[in-house]
Structure formats: structure tokens, C-alpha cells
XYZ file of C-alpha atoms in Angstrom:
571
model
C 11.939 -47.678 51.509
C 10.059 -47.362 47.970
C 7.362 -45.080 50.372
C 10.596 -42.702 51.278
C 12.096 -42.436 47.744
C 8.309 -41.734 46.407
C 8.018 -39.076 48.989
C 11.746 -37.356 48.113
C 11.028 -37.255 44.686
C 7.817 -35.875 44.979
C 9.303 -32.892 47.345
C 12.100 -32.648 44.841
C 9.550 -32.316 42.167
C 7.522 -29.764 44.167
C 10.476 -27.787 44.885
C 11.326 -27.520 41.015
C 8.244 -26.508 40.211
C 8.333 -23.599 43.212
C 11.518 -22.452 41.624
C 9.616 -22.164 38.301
C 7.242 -19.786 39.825
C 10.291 -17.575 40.651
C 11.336 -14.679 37.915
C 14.527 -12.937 38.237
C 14.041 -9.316 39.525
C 15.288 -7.009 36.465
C 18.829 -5.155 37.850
C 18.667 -1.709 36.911
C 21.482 0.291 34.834
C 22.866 3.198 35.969
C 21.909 4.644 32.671
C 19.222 2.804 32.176
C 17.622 2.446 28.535
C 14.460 1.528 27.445
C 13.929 -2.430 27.832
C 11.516 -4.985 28.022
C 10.188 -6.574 30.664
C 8.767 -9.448 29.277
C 11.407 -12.037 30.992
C 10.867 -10.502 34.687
C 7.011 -10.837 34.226
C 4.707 -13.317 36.881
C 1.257 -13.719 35.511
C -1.567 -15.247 37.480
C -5.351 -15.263 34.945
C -8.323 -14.066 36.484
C -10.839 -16.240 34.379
C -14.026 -14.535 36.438
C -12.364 -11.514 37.495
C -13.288 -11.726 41.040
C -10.054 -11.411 42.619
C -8.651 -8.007 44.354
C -5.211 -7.065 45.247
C -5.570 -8.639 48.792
C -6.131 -11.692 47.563
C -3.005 -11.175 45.249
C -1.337 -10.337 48.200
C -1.925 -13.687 50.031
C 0.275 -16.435 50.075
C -1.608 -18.566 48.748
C -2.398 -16.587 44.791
C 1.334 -15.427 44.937
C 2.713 -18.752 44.597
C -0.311 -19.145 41.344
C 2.006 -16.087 39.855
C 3.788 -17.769 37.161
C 6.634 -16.836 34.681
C 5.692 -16.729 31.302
C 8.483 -19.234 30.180
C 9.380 -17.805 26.721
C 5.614 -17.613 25.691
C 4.073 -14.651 24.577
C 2.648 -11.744 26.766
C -0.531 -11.760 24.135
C -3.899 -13.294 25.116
C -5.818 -11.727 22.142
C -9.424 -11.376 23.161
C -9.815 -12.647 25.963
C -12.754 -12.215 28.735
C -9.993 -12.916 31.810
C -8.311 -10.392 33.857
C -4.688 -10.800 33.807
C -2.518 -9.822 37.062
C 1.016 -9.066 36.657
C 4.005 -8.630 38.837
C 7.444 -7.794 38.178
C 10.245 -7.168 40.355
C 12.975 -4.770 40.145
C 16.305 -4.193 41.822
C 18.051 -1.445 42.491
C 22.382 -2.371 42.533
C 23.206 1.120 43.735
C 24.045 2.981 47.041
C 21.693 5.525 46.116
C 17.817 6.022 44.962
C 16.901 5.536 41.235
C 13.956 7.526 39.645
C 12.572 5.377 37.106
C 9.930 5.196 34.380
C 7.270 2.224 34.111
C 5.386 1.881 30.713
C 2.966 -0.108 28.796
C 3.237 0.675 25.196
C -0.427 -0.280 24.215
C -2.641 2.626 25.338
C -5.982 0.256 24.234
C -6.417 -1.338 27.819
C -10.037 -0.731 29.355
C -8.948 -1.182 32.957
C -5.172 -0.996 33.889
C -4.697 -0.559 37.566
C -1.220 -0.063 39.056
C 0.318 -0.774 42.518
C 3.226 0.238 44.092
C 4.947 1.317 47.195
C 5.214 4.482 48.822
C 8.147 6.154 51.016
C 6.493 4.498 53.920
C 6.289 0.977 52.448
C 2.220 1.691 51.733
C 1.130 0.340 49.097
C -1.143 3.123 46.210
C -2.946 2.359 43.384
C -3.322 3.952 40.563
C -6.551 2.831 38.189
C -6.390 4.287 34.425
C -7.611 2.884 31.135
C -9.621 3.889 28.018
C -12.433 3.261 29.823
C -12.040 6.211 32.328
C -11.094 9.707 31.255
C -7.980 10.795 30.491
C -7.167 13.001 33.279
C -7.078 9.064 35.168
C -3.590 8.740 33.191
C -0.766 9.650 35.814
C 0.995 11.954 32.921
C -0.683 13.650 30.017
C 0.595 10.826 27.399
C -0.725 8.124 24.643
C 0.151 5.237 26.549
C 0.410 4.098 30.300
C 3.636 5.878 32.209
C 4.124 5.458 35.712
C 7.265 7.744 37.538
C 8.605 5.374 40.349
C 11.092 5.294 42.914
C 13.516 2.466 43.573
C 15.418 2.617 47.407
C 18.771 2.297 47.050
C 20.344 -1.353 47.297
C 17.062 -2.673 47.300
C 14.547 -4.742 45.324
C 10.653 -3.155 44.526
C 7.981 -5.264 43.450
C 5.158 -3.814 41.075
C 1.635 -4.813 40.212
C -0.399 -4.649 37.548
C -3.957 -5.825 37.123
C -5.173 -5.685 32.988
C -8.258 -6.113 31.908
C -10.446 -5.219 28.222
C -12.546 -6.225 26.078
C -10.218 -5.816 22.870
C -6.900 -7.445 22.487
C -5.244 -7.850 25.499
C -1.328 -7.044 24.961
C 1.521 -7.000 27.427
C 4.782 -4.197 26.921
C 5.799 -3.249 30.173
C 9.275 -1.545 30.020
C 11.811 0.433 32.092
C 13.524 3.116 31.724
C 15.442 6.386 33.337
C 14.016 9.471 32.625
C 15.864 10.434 30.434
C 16.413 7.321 27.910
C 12.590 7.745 27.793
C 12.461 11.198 26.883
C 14.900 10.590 24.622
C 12.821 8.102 23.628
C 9.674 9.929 23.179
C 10.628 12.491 21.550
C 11.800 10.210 18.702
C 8.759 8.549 18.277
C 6.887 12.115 18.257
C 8.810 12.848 15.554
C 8.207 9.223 13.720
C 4.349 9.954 14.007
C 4.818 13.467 12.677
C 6.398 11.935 9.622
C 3.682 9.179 9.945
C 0.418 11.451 9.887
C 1.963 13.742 7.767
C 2.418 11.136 4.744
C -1.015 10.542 5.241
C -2.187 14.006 5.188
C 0.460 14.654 1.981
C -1.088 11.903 -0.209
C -4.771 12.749 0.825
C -4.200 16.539 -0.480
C -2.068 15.313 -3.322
C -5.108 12.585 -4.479
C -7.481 15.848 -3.722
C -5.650 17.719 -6.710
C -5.213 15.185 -8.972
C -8.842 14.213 -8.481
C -9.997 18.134 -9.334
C -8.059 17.513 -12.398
C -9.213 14.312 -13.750
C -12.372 13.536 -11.496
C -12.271 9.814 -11.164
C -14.640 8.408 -8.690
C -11.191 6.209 -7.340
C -9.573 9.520 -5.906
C -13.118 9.674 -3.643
C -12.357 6.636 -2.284
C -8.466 6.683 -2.238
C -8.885 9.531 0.046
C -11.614 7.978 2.193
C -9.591 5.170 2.886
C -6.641 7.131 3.356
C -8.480 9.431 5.546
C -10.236 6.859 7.491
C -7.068 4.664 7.933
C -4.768 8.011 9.607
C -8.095 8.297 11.908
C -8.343 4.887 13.147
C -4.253 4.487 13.665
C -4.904 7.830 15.471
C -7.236 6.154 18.138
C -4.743 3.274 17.703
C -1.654 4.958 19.047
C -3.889 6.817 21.594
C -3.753 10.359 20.323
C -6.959 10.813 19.191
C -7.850 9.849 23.243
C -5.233 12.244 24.376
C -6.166 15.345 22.108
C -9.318 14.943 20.684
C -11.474 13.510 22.804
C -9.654 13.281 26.284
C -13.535 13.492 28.227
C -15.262 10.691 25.721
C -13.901 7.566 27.110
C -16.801 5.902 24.940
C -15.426 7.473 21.824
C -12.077 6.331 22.557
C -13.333 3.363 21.950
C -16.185 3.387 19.855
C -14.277 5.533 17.225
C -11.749 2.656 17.032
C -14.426 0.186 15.698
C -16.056 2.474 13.328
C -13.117 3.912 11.787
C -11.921 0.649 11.108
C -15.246 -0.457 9.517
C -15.130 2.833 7.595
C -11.720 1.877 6.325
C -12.770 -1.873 5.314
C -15.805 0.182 3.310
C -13.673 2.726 1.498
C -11.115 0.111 1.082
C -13.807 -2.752 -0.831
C -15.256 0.260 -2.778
C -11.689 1.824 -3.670
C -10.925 -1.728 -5.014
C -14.103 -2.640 -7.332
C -13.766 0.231 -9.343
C -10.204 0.785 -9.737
C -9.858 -2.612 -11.040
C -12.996 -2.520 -12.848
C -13.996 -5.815 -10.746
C -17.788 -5.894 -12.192
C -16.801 -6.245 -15.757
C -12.801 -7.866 -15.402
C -14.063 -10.038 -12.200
C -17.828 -10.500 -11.574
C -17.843 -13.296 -9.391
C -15.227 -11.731 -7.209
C -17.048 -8.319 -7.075
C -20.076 -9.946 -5.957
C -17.923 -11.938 -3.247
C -17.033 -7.970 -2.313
C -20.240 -6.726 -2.576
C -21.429 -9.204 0.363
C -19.011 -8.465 2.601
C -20.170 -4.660 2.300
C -23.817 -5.918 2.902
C -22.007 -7.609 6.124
C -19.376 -4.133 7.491
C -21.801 -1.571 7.205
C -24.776 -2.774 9.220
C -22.233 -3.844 11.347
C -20.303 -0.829 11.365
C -23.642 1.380 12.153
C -24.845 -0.562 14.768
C -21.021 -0.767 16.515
C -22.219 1.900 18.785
C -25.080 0.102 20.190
C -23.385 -3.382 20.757
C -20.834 -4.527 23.162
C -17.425 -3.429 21.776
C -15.613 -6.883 22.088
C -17.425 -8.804 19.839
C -17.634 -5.921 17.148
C -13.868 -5.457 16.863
C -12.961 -9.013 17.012
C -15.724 -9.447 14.069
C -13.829 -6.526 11.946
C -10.707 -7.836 12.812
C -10.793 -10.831 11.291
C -12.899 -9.419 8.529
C -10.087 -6.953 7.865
C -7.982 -10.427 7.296
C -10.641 -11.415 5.152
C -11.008 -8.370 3.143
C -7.195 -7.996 2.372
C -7.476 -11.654 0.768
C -10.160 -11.019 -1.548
C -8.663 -7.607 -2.752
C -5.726 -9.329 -3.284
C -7.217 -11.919 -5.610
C -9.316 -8.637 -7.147
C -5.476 -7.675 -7.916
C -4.437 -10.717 -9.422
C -7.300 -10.741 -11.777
C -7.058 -7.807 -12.997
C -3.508 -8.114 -13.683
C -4.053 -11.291 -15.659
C -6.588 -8.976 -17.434
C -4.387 -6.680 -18.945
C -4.227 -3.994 -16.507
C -0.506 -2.713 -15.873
C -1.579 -0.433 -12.905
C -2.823 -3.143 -10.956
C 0.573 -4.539 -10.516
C 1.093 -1.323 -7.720
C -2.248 -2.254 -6.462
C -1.208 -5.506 -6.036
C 2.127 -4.961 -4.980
C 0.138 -2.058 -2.228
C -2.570 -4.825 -1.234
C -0.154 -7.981 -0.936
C 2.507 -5.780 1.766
C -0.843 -4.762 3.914
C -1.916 -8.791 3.858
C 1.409 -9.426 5.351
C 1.484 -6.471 7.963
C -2.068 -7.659 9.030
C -0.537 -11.013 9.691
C 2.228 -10.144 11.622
C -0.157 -7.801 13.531
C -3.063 -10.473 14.111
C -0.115 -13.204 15.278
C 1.141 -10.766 17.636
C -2.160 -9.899 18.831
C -2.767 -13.299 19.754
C 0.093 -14.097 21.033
C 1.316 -16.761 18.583
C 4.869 -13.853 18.272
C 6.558 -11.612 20.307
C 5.059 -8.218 21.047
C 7.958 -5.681 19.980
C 8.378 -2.732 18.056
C 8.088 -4.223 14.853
C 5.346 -6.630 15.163
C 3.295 -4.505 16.982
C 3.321 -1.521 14.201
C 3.321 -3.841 11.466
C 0.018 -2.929 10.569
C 1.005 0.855 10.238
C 3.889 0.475 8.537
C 1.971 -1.619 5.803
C -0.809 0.935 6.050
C 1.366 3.858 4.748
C 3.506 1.727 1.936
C -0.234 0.524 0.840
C -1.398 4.135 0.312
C 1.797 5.251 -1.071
C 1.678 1.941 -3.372
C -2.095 2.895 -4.103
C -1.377 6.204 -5.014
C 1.447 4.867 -7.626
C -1.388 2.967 -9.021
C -3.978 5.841 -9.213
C -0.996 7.679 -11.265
C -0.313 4.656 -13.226
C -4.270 4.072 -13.745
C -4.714 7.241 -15.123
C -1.929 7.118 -17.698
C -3.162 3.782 -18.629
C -6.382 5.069 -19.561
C -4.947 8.241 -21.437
C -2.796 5.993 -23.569
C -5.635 4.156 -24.244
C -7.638 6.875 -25.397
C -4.692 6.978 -27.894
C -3.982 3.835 -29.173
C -5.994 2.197 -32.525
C -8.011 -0.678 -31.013
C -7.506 -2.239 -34.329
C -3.631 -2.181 -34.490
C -2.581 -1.395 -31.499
C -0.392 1.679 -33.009
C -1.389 4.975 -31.538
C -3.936 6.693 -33.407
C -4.620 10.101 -34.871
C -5.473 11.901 -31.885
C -1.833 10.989 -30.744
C 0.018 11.715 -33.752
C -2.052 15.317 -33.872
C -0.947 16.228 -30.102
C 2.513 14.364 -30.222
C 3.771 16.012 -34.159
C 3.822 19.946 -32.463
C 5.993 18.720 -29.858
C 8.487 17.086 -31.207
C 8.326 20.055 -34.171
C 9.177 22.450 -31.444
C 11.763 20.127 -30.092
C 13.443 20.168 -33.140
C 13.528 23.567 -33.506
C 14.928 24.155 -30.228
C 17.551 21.697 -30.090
C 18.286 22.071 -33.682
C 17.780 18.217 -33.957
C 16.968 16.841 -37.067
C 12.557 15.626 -37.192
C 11.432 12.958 -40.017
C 8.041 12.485 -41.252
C 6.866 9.098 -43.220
C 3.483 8.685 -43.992
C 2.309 5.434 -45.730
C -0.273 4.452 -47.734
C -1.347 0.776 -48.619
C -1.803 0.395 -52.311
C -5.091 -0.605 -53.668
C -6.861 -0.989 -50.179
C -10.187 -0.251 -51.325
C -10.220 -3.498 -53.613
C -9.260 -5.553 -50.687
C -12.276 -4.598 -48.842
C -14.286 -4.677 -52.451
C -13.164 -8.287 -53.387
C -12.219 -10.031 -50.076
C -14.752 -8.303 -47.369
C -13.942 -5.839 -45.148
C -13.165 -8.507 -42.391
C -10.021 -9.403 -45.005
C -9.301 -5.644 -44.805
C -9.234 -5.407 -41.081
C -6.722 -8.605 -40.693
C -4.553 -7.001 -43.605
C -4.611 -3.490 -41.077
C -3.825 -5.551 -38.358
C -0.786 -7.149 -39.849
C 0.982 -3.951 -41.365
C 0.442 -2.601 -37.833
C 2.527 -6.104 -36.472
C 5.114 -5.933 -39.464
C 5.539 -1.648 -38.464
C 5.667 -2.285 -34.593
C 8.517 -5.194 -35.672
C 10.437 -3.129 -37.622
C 10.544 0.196 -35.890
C 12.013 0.800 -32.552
C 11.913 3.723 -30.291
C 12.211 6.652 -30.591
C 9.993 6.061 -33.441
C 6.581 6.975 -32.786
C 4.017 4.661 -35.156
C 0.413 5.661 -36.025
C -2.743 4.763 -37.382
C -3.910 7.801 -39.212
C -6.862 6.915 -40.536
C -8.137 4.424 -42.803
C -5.455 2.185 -44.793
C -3.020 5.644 -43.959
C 0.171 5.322 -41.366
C 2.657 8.078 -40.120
C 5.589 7.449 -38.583
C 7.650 10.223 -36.456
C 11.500 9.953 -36.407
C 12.610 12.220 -34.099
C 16.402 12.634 -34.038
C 16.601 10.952 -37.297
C 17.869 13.138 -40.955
C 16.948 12.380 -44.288
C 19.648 10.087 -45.395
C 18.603 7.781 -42.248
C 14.643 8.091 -42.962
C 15.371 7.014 -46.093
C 17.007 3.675 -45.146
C 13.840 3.400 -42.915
C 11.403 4.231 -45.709
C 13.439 1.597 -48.259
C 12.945 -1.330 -45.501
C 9.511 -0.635 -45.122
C 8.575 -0.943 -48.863
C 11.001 -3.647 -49.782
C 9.189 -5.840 -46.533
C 5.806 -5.528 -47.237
C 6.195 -6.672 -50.703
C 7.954 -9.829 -49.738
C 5.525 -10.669 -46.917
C 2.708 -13.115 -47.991
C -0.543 -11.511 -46.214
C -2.046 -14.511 -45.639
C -2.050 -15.376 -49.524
C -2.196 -11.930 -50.515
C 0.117 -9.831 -51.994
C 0.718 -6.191 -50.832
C 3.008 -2.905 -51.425
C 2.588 0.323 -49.414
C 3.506 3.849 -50.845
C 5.442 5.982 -48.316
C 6.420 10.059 -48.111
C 9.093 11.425 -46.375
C 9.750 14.367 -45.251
C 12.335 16.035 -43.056
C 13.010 18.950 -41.267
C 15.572 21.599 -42.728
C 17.547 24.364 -40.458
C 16.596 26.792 -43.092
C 12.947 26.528 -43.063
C 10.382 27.167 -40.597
C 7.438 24.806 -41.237
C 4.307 24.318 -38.855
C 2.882 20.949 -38.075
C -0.073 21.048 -40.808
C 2.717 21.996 -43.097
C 5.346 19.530 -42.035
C 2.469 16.854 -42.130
C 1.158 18.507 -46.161
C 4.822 17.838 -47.489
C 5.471 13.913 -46.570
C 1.403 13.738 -47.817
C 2.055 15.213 -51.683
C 5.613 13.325 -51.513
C 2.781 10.115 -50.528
C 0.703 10.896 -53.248
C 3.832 11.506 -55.677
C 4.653 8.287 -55.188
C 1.087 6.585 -56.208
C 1.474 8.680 -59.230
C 4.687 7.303 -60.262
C 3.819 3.746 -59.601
C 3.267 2.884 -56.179
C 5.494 0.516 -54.382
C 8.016 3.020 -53.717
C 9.202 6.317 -51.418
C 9.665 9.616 -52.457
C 11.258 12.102 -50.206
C 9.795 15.778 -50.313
C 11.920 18.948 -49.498
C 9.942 22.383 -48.747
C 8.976 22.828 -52.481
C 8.601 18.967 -53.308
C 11.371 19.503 -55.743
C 13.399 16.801 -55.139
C 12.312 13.225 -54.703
C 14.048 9.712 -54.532
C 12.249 6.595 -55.583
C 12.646 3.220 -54.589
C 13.901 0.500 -56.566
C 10.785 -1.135 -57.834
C 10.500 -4.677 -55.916
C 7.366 -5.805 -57.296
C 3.767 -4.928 -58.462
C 0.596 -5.828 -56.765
């Protein structure tokens, strides 16, 4: 008795696990769209890739064909040979022409079966490893027309095998959904290549006009980046180089180390990684003295192992960039927050991409141009930065290291603009210029240490009191000007009066200190030239050291009339 319900269980058990083996045939749509496949999918691994499609024929390998279960249809790099079988069926009284695709075109060997009008079976072999005439039509990835009898059911086969990433997207389709279809993503990768090609031209300008080394190689990692996505998608195979199945995929690996190179060296000198982040730059630096040898000697080697080494040194590289980023954020640099914004979207689109090419996600639209999509928001990102880089270092070029106003070479180019702006818009322009009384003692008694802390801190007590539109300078020396754009007598004035009347109450760090100041204004009446704007608020300066210092006195065109201060204390 125990013998018989051992024995009924075990059938039961061995029929369950037959019914596993079994995948629902997909029902075709009258109008049928594009979909997936991935449900409808029997998979049987070749570890040794000895078997042929007799022996996949045979009873005894079909029942090995096994659903996939909710897994994956991603092996990653993998030596095996997968075979593949999927089933559809056709619900209607009459014949369906449909479309069979796999949307990832870099598969060394694909070979296709199906059946003719006479129940035959043909096979079709294609992959980048033959030319491209092999493909069945002139397209980027796999398509294969076929015919489905009415009322019937047709099973297809499929045998995959490559050195690379080995990814699954069969699909279905009418053929018209996949025109349709087509013809949108044409028009996605027109947009695509031709934000690459914008933003390599635009760099190319820029970097005629300001010729920083970081344009060179912006645009050689923008450059090599649209190549390799070109090889990628497959149109480099189908226009370029249709003949070269070696290129096809030779190109792939070199491009990419290319990329990783103009990438590392794009990096290290836009964020100044020798000087703001040695250790990290030399981090860099070795993995350069690791992709390039590697890179040159791709051609030579077996392709698998090459790719799979720049893959995951593509993970690598995005990490350490990313920490270049950080650093030289925390540094000072404001541009690098684009960079790092630019570098920390590509780490994520490289993860998605790597975990669907091993199989650890789902293999859709999304995931599996992740790593495009990132690609084009980096160089837009990195471009952003480039613009912001540049500025940075122009308004550095302007600013007083020593008080972190902007300095005469600012004030010179910045006091003929707003002059002409005034004139234009008829709004009113004020002038203060400063002096700080008795400087040259402080540096006589004290050091001129003393005197470079006293500079510092009128430049904190000006940058606290003034706001924009104000625009404060160092002019030179113990000298400050101050623009007002927008801004009349009366209301200079008040600005002039607040200045004084704080810097004599402020203890300087036991020192006691009163500035001078000149103001002058613009008048409707009178045309004045910069020089000339700048000579009145300078005599009104020096008016006011001869009447005592620790005051303002405002200058009109002929220095005729002049207010002063209310004395608030002598040094």
C-alpha cells in the first residue's frame, strides 16, 4: 500500500513538473502590436554547444525546453549556446503575416527556424559575425517576415550564441504596428545622434574661442560615445561597415575603451584632480595605464574577455569620476556640481544597463537603453559644466584674492556698461569711491600683515552692507568703488552716510578706523564718459580728506556742490 501511494505521488509529481515544461502559445491580435515574448519563451542551455536542430527536434531535448518562470531572458557573458522556442497561434479563419524580432542586433550567431508552406522546416543563420547581407531584411536588428496558417498554432526556433552579452527580446508584431514602430524609433535616433553631433560642434566653437584643453576631450568623449552607441544599436554594421563583420565587433570594444580614455582625461583636468585631488588622480591615472594597452591590443585578443574587462571597468571608472566630482565640489568649485550631477545620472544608467545585462532585471525598453539615455543627459550635463567652468574662471580673473570684492579689471570693463545703460534707459548711475583714512600708518606702525586683515574686513563689512545691484570693488590699494546702478543721488547718499557712520563704530580688531567716500551721480543734462564719471566721485574723494576725513561729499559735473557727513568720530 505505502509502495502504491509512493509510486502515485511520484507520477503526480512527474506530471507537474511536465506541465511546467509547457508555455502557453502567444494568441495573435488581429491588429497585432508590438509585444514581448518573454512569457511564451522555452529555453534549453547548450553548455558545450554541440547540439543541432535534430537533436532539438527529438523527444527527448524537447521535453529539456523549459519556461523561463518569471526569470530573466539575460545570461550576461556566457560561453553556452542558448536554444529557444516559442509558439504562436493563429485565432483566425484566415492567414496572418507577421513580424519576428530580436531587438539586440549584438548576437554573433543567431540562427532561425521555421516552417514553410509545405510544413519543411528553413533556417535562416545571421549574426554580427557573418555579413550583413546574412540579415533577412536590410535592418539594425534581427527581423524575420513569417506566416501563420489560419486557425492554427506555429512553433519557432531560435538557436543564440556570442561571445558578448547574451540578451533575449523576441517580439511580435503585424506589419504594420512594426513599421509604425520603426519609423518612430528612426526618428528617436535622429534626435539621438543629432544631440550628439549639436554639442560636439557647439564645444568645437566655444573651444576656438577660449581654447581650453577640456573642450579636446569633451568632444572626444562625446565623439567616441555617439560612435560606440552607433555599433551598439547596429547602424554602424548596417551602413558603415555592412562587409567587416570583424569591425562590427571590434569597433564596439575600442570605441568603448576610447570613451573610458577621453572620459578619465576629460575628468582630471576639468576638475583640476592633480592639484584639488592627488591621490584620486593617481587612482585615474592607473586605470589609463590599464584601458589603453588594453584597448590597443583589443584587436588581437579574443573579443569576450576584452569587453567583459571594459565593461566592468566602465562601472569602475564612473565611480571614481564620481568621487573626482565630489572632491572638487567640496573644493570650492561651483561647476563641478553639473559634472557631478552629469557623472552621478551615467553611474545609475550603467547600473540599470549592467543588471539587465546580466539578467538580475527585465530586458525592456527602458533598461536596455538606459545607458544611452544617461549617455546624452551626461554630455548635455558636461557641457553645462564646461559653460559654467569657464565663467568660473573669468570671474575669477576678476575678483581681489584678498577681499573677495571684484577688482579693478572688473570695475574698468563693468563702469562703460552700465554708463551706456544709463544713458539709454535714462536710469539714474551712482558712483562711490572710498578711501580708508590713514592706511599707510597702519602698514607703518602695525605691519603690513595688520594692513591686509584691516583690507580684508572693510571688504566683509562692504559685502554685508551692500546688496545687489550694487557692484563692490577693490580698486587698488586701501581705494574701493562701488557702482549703484538704478540708484539717484538722494539714495547714494543714504548709502554713502551708512558706510561712514559703520566703519567708525566697528572695532577692527582693537583698531579704530574711518573711510572717506565720493559720490557721484549721473545727470540727464550731462554727457560724461567713464574716465570722467570715475574723475568726479575721485576729487569729491579727495574733497573730503581735505575737509577732515570721516565723511562723504557728493560731486556734481563742476564739483560745485558737496554734502558732508555729520562728523562721527576721528581716528
Amino acid at each position: 500500500m505505502v509502495m502504491q501511494v509512493t509510486c502515485w505521488i511520484l507520477g503526480l509529481s512527474l506530471l507537474c513538473l511536465s506541465s511546467l515544461a509547457q508555455s502557453a502559445p502567444f494568441s495573435v491580435a488581429q491588429e497585432q502590436q508590438p509585444a514581448a515574448l518573454t512569457e511564451n519563451l522555452l529555453l534549453l542551455q547548450d553548455p558545450e554547444q554541440k547540439l543541432n536542430f535534430s537533436d532539438i527536434l527529438s523527444p527527448e531535448q524537447k521535453q529539456q525546453l523549459q519556461p523561463l518562470h518569471g526569470h530573466s531572458p539575460n545570461f550576461g557573458f556566457t560561453g553556452a549556446a542558448y536554444w529557444v522556442a516559442v509558439t504562436l497561434h493563429n485565432p483566425l479563419p484566415v492567414q496572418r503575416e507577421l513580424i519576428l524580432r530580436q531587438d539586440y542586433p549584438l548576437i554573433d550567431r543567431l540562427d532561425f527556424w521555421y516552417q514553410d508552406s509545405s510544413d519543411q522546416w528553413q533556417q535562416v543563420a545571421t549574426g554580427d559575425r557573418l555579413p550583413f547581407v546574412s540579415r533577412v531584411l536590410d535592418l539594425r536588428d534581427f527581423v524575420f517576415p513569417v506566416t501563420l496558417p489560419a486557425n492554427a498554432n506555429r512553433t519557432f526556433y531560435f538557436r543564440f550564441a556570442t561571445e558578448g552579452a547574451l540578451n533575449i527580446g523576441l517580439s511580435v508584431s503585424d506589419p504594420t504596428a512594426f513599421l509604425s514602430q520603426l519609423a518612430l524609433e528612426q526618428f528617436l535616433l535622429g534626435i539621438y545622434y543629432g544631440g550628439f553631433l549639436v554639442l560636439v560642434i557647439y564645444n568645437l566653437f566655444l573651444f576656438i574661442a577660449v581654447r581650453d584643453r577640456a573642450y579636446v576631450y569633451y568632444m572626444g568623449y562625446a565623439i567616441s560615445y555617439g560612435l560606440y552607441f552607433g555599433v551598439h544599436n547596429g547602424i554602424s554594421f548596417q551602413y558603415v561597415w555592412p562587409g567587416s563583420p570583424w569591425l562590427a565587433n571590434q569597433s564596439l570594444v575600442i570605441l568603448l575603451g576610447m570613451t573610458l580614455i577621453f572620459g578619465i582625461q576629460f575628468a582630471r583636468t576639468f576638475c583640476s584632480s592633480r592639484l584639488l585631488a592627488p591621490r584620486t588622480d593617481r587612482m585615474a591615472r592607473g586605470l589609463l595605464y590599464v584601458i589603453v594597452p588594453l584597448t590597443v591590443i583589443s584587436p588581437f585578443v579574443n573579443y569576450g574577455p576584452t569587453i567583459l574587462s571594459l565593461a566592468l571597468l566602465t562601472l569602475v571608472v564612473a565611480v571614481l569620476l564620481l568621487a573626482v566630482g565630489v572632491i572638487s565640489l567640496l573644493k570650492g568649485s561651483l561647476s563641478a556640481r553639473y559634472f557631478l550631477v552629469g557623472w552621478a545620472t551615467l553611474l545609475v544608467c550603467v547600473i540599470v544597463y549592467m543588471l539587465k545585462t546580466f539578467g538580475l532585471i527585465p530586458h525592456n525598453a527602458i533598461t536596455h537603453n538606459a545607458f544611452q539615455f544617461g549617455a546624452l543627459l551626461e554630455m548635455v550635463l558636461l557641457s553645462l559644466a564646461l559653460g559654467a567652468r569657464v565663467n568660473e574662471i573669468q570671474k575669477r580673473g576678476y575678483i581681489d584674492q584678498l577681499t573677495g570684492l571684484y577688482n579693478r579689471g572688473y570695475f574698468d570693463q563693468r563702469l562703460p556698461r552700465e554708463l551706456a545703460n544709463a544713458t539709454v534707459t535714462g536710469a539714474p548711475l551712482s558712483l562711490l569711491v572710498l578711501d580708508i583714512d590713514h592706511f599707510k600708518s597702519i602698514n607703518d606702525d602695525y605691519g603690513h600683515a595688520r594692513g591686509d586683515a584691516v583690507l580684508q574686513a572693510v571688504g566683509r563689512l562692504i559685502r554685508r552692507l551692500v546688496r545687489k545691484p550694487v557692484v563692490a570693488c577693490r580698486y587698488g590699494g586701501e581705494e574701493f568703488a562701488l557702482l549703484l546702478p538704478r540708484t539717484d543721488c538722494a539714495a547714494a547718499q543714504v548709502v554713502a552716510e551708512r558706510l561712514v557712520r559703520e566703519v567708525a563704530q566697528t572695532d577692527f580688531d582693537g583698531l579704530a578706523l574711518t573711510i572717506s567716500v565720493g559720490v557721484a551721480s549721473t545727470e540727464p543734462s550731462v554727457d560724461l564718459s567713464a574716465p570722467e564719471f570715475f574723475e568726479l566721485a575721485d576729487r569729491a574723494l579727495y574733497k573730503a580728506k581735505r575737509n577732515g576725513r570721516n565723511r562723504y561729499v557728493v560731486a556734481d559735473s563742476s564739483i560745485a556742490n558737496s554734502g558732508v557727513m555729520l562728523s562721527v568720530g576721528n581716528v
